[in-house]
């Protein structure tokens, strides 16, 4: 709302309105762009209309009071008609308090708020992403603006009540990411840009175009002519690997799996091979569960039968 500065009366009206509405008066409707997920500006549009309507009503009340009363209300130290002061204090009090509680949050209309957009150039240079970072970047939001803890609280709250659509969208997408990200006994692993790019394409997940483009650039650079040349050189330089060397590497591999992942060399089944394969996948490496199992089994042969973990 704007007010004329042509007179003392107008200036005092402006000041009284500012005092009554506080932050509500300075709130401005953001220009939300449609990106990924829900997009509906109805709530913020209605909020602005209601705020402006209440400000207009308060201004009309002051004008009906007239210059003398407005001058009295403007000066808190002035003694006079306290009935008018109480009347102005009560004017729209409940409505303003109610409106304060309904102030839209930044993602109310969707994830396209300009002040919360991710720095895609910065994140495009990262070697790895944790689950929360990848989740928020997939919808175009800087991860720090909506923390993992806030999302976890929202997911719990959804068991009791409905939340705004963008938050419920994030909660559902979190479940997809949680099931895809590789795990070990120590928790969820970080993943590479290649891991995310391949998965997004595989399932045709709707991802913010600027994040997808940042991932595409990374994947394209590492699979360009320079990389192909390296691979060709490596093929030409292949030599026969000594079996004793393979055995030693397998033993070291098994020892680390036992020490770090709780691998039981005597167990018939173990989740460890899959954990290691998932770890490799998170780094952009392609190693099958069977390959991991093969070399763990080879290394475990050298562990004495009477050995037990300490």
Short mmCIF file of N, CA and C in Angstrom, two decimals, residues 63 72 74 142 154 159 170 183 238 243 248 274 289 303:
data_model
loop_
_atom_site.label_atom_id
_atom_site.label_comp_id
_atom_site.label_asym_id
_atom_site.label_seq_id
_atom_site.Cartn_x
_atom_site.Cartn_y
_atom_site.Cartn_z
N UNK A 63 -9.35 7.99 8.60
CA UNK A 63 -9.85 9.17 7.90
C UNK A 63 -11.20 9.61 8.48
N UNK A 72 -3.82 12.90 17.86
CA UNK A 72 -3.82 12.38 19.22
C UNK A 72 -3.32 10.93 19.25
N UNK A 74 -1.43 9.49 17.11
CA UNK A 74 -0.05 9.45 16.64
C UNK A 74 0.92 9.72 17.78
N UNK A 142 18.53 -24.53 -2.72
CA UNK A 142 19.79 -24.61 -1.98
C UNK A 142 19.54 -25.44 -0.71
N UNK A 154 8.83 -32.85 9.38
CA UNK A 154 7.65 -32.76 8.52
C UNK A 154 7.11 -34.14 8.19
N UNK A 159 2.09 -37.89 9.57
CA UNK A 159 1.34 -39.01 10.12
C UNK A 159 0.08 -38.54 10.85
N UNK A 170 8.07 -33.27 -1.26
CA UNK A 170 9.44 -33.54 -0.83
C UNK A 170 9.53 -34.82 -0.01
N UNK A 183 23.78 -48.05 0.98
CA UNK A 183 23.95 -48.01 2.43
C UNK A 183 25.05 -48.96 2.87
N UNK A 238 48.04 -53.40 -21.08
CA UNK A 238 47.65 -54.49 -20.18
C UNK A 238 48.74 -55.56 -20.15
N UNK A 243 49.21 -64.29 -10.21
CA UNK A 243 48.19 -64.88 -9.32
C UNK A 243 48.49 -64.58 -7.86
N UNK A 248 47.05 -61.73 -2.78
CA UNK A 248 47.37 -60.75 -1.73
C UNK A 248 46.33 -59.64 -1.68
N UNK A 274 26.91 -56.72 -1.30
CA UNK A 274 26.03 -55.70 -1.89
C UNK A 274 26.40 -54.31 -1.38
N UNK A 289 27.75 -57.39 -7.55
CA UNK A 289 27.77 -58.12 -6.28
C UNK A 289 28.57 -59.41 -6.42
N UNK A 303 42.09 -67.04 5.62
CA UNK A 303 41.85 -66.80 7.05
C UNK A 303 41.76 -68.14 7.76
#
